[in-house]
CSV table of N, CA and C in Angstrom, one decimal:
chain,number,residue,atom,x,y,z
M,1,MET,N,72.4,109.6,96.4
M,1,MET,CA,72.7,108.4,95.9
M,1,MET,C,71.9,108.5,94.4
M,2,ILE,N,72.5,107.7,93.8
M,2,ILE,CA,72.4,107.3,92.3
M,2,ILE,C,71.7,106.4,92.4
M,3,VAL,N,69.9,105.9,91.6
M,3,VAL,CA,69.4,104.3,91.7
M,3,VAL,C,69.4,104.6,89.8
M,4,THR,N,69.9,103.4,89.3
M,4,THR,CA,69.1,103.1,88.2
M,4,THR,C,68.7,101.9,87.9
M,5,PRO,N,67.8,101.5,86.8
M,5,PRO,CA,66.9,100.3,86.8
M,5,PRO,C,67.7,99.1,85.8
M,6,VAL,N,68.3,98.9,85.4
M,6,VAL,CA,69.3,98.3,85.0
M,6,VAL,C,70.7,98.5,85.3
M,7,ASN,N,71.9,96.8,84.7
M,7,ASN,CA,72.6,97.3,84.8
M,7,ASN,C,73.7,97.8,83.6
M,8,ASP,N,73.3,97.1,82.9
M,8,ASP,CA,74.1,97.3,81.1
M,8,ASP,C,73.5,99.0,80.5
M,9,GLY,N,74.2,99.1,79.7
M,9,GLY,CA,73.8,100.1,78.6
M,9,GLY,C,74.0,101.5,78.7
M,10,PRO,N,73.7,102.5,78.2
M,10,PRO,CA,74.2,103.9,78.4
M,10,PRO,C,73.1,104.3,80.0
M,11,CYS,N,72.2,104.1,79.8
M,11,CYS,CA,71.6,104.7,81.6
M,11,CYS,C,71.6,103.6,82.8
M,12,GLY,N,73.1,102.8,82.3
M,12,GLY,CA,72.6,101.5,83.2
M,12,GLY,C,73.8,101.8,84.4
M,13,VAL,N,74.1,100.9,85.4
M,13,VAL,CA,75.1,101.3,86.0
M,13,VAL,C,76.4,101.1,85.4
M,14,SER,N,76.5,100.5,84.5
M,14,SER,CA,78.0,100.2,83.3
M,14,SER,C,78.2,101.6,83.3
M,15,GLY,N,76.9,102.4,82.2
M,15,GLY,CA,77.4,103.3,81.8
M,15,GLY,C,77.8,104.5,82.2
M,16,LEU,N,76.6,104.6,83.5
M,16,LEU,CA,76.9,106.0,84.0
M,16,LEU,C,78.2,105.6,84.8
M,17,ASN,N,79.1,104.6,85.4
M,17,ASN,CA,80.2,104.2,86.1
M,17,ASN,C,80.7,104.8,84.9
M,18,ARG,N,81.0,104.5,83.7
M,18,ARG,CA,81.7,105.0,82.5
M,18,ARG,C,81.9,106.4,82.5
M,19,ARG,N,81.0,107.2,82.5
M,19,ARG,CA,80.7,108.7,82.3
M,19,ARG,C,81.3,109.4,83.6
M,20,LEU,N,81.2,109.0,84.8
M,20,LEU,CA,81.8,109.7,86.1
M,20,LEU,C,82.8,109.4,86.2
M,21,HIS,N,83.8,108.2,85.5
M,21,HIS,CA,85.1,107.8,85.6
M,21,HIS,C,86.3,109.2,84.6
M,22,ASP,N,85.1,108.6,83.8
M,22,ASP,CA,86.1,109.7,83.0
M,22,ASP,C,86.2,110.7,82.9
M,23,GLU,N,84.7,111.4,83.5
M,23,GLU,CA,85.0,113.1,84.3
M,23,GLU,C,85.5,112.7,85.8
M,24,TYR,N,86.1,112.1,86.1
M,24,TYR,CA,87.0,111.9,86.9
M,24,TYR,C,88.4,112.0,87.0
M,25,LEU,N,88.8,111.1,85.9
M,25,LEU,CA,90.1,111.1,85.5
M,25,LEU,C,90.7,113.0,84.6
M,26,ARG,N,89.0,113.4,83.9
M,26,ARG,CA,89.5,114.3,83.7
M,26,ARG,C,89.8,115.4,84.3
M,27,ARG,N,89.4,115.5,85.8
M,27,ARG,CA,89.5,116.6,87.0
M,27,ARG,C,90.9,116.5,86.9
M,28,LYS,N,91.2,115.1,87.5
M,28,LYS,CA,92.3,115.1,88.2
M,28,LYS,C,93.4,114.2,87.4
M,29,ASP,N,94.5,113.9,87.9
M,29,ASP,CA,96.1,113.2,87.3
M,29,ASP,C,96.2,112.4,88.1
M,30,LEU,N,95.2,110.9,87.7
M,30,LEU,CA,95.3,109.5,88.6
M,30,LEU,C,95.7,108.5,87.8
M,31,GLN,N,96.0,107.8,87.7
M,31,GLN,CA,96.4,106.5,87.2
M,31,GLN,C,95.1,105.8,87.2
M,32,GLU,N,94.7,105.1,86.3
M,32,GLU,CA,93.7,103.9,86.2
M,32,GLU,C,94.1,102.8,86.4
M,33,ILE,N,93.5,101.7,87.1
M,33,ILE,CA,93.4,100.5,87.8
M,33,ILE,C,92.4,99.5,87.5
M,34,ARG,N,92.5,98.7,86.7
M,34,ARG,CA,91.5,97.8,85.8
M,34,ARG,C,91.4,96.9,87.4
M,35,GLY,N,90.1,96.7,87.6
M,35,GLY,CA,89.8,95.6,88.8
M,35,GLY,C,89.5,94.6,88.7
M,36,PRO,N,89.4,93.2,89.2
M,36,PRO,CA,89.3,92.0,89.2
M,36,PRO,C,88.3,91.4,88.2
M,37,LEU,N,86.9,92.6,88.0
M,37,LEU,CA,86.0,91.9,87.6
M,37,LEU,C,86.0,92.7,85.8
M,38,GLY,N,87.4,93.7,86.2
M,38,GLY,CA,87.8,94.1,84.7
M,38,GLY,C,87.2,96.2,84.9
M,39,ASP,N,86.1,96.0,85.7
M,39,ASP,CA,86.0,97.6,85.6
M,39,ASP,C,87.1,99.0,86.1
M,40,LEU,N,87.2,99.9,85.5
M,40,LEU,CA,88.5,100.7,85.8
M,40,LEU,C,88.2,101.3,86.7
M,41,PHE,N,89.5,101.8,88.1
M,41,PHE,CA,89.0,102.8,88.6
M,41,PHE,C,90.1,103.6,88.7
M,42,SER,N,90.0,104.7,89.9
M,42,SER,CA,91.2,105.2,90.1
M,42,SER,C,91.1,105.7,91.8
M,43,PRO,N,92.6,105.7,92.2
M,43,PRO,CA,92.0,105.9,93.4
M,43,PRO,C,91.4,107.1,94.4
M,44,GLY,N,91.0,107.3,95.3
M,44,GLY,CA,90.0,107.7,95.9
M,44,GLY,C,89.0,108.2,95.1
M,45,GLU,N,88.3,107.4,93.9
M,45,GLU,CA,87.2,107.5,93.1
M,45,GLU,C,86.1,107.0,93.9
M,46,PRO,N,84.8,107.3,94.0
M,46,PRO,CA,83.3,106.5,94.4
M,46,PRO,C,82.8,105.7,93.2
M,47,VAL,N,82.8,104.4,94.1
M,47,VAL,CA,81.8,103.3,93.2
M,47,VAL,C,80.8,103.4,93.2
M,48,VAL,N,79.9,102.8,92.2
M,48,VAL,CA,78.5,102.4,92.2
M,48,VAL,C,78.6,101.3,91.4
M,49,HIS,N,77.8,100.7,93.3
M,49,HIS,CA,77.8,98.8,93.4
M,49,HIS,C,76.9,98.3,92.2
M,50,ARG,N,76.5,97.6,91.9
M,50,ARG,CA,76.2,96.5,90.8
M,50,ARG,C,75.2,95.7,91.2
M,51,HIS,N,74.9,95.0,92.3
M,51,HIS,CA,74.2,94.5,93.2
M,51,HIS,C,74.1,94.8,94.8
M,52,ASN,N,73.3,94.4,95.1
M,52,ASN,CA,72.4,94.2,96.3
M,52,ASN,C,73.1,93.4,97.0
M,53,CYS,N,73.8,93.9,98.8
M,53,CYS,CA,74.0,93.0,99.6
M,53,CYS,C,73.4,92.3,100.5
M,54,TYR,N,72.1,91.2,100.3
M,54,TYR,CA,71.0,91.1,101.4
M,54,TYR,C,71.8,90.5,102.5
M,55,LYS,N,73.0,89.7,103.1
M,55,LYS,CA,73.3,89.3,104.1
M,55,LYS,C,73.6,91.0,104.9
M,56,ARG,N,74.2,91.9,104.3
M,56,ARG,CA,74.3,93.2,104.9
M,56,ARG,C,73.3,93.9,105.1
M,57,ALA,N,72.3,93.4,104.1
M,57,ALA,CA,71.0,94.4,104.9
M,57,ALA,C,71.2,96.0,103.8
M,58,CYS,N,72.0,95.7,102.5
M,58,CYS,CA,72.4,96.8,101.9
M,58,CYS,C,70.8,96.1,100.9
M,59,SER,N,70.1,97.5,100.3
M,59,SER,CA,69.6,97.3,100.0
M,59,SER,C,69.1,98.8,98.9
M,60,THR,N,68.9,99.1,97.2
M,60,THR,CA,68.0,99.8,97.1
M,60,THR,C,66.4,99.8,97.4
M,61,ALA,N,66.1,98.6,97.7
M,61,ALA,CA,64.4,98.7,98.0
M,61,ALA,C,63.6,99.0,99.1
M,62,PRO,N,62.6,99.7,99.2
M,62,PRO,CA,62.6,100.2,100.4
M,62,PRO,C,61.8,98.7,101.5
């Protein structure tokens, strides 16, 4: 698990997702897909979530 204190910027979720995505594409020969919120994905790629889902009890808080 990777936890970052912010969503934006080079050390936030957005920057981390972009760097991980770029490295994943470099290692695999896959097509990029743009998601409904504008994020880029590839089939089988792990995803870093941008918010907690409190209804599902999914949280990064202790």
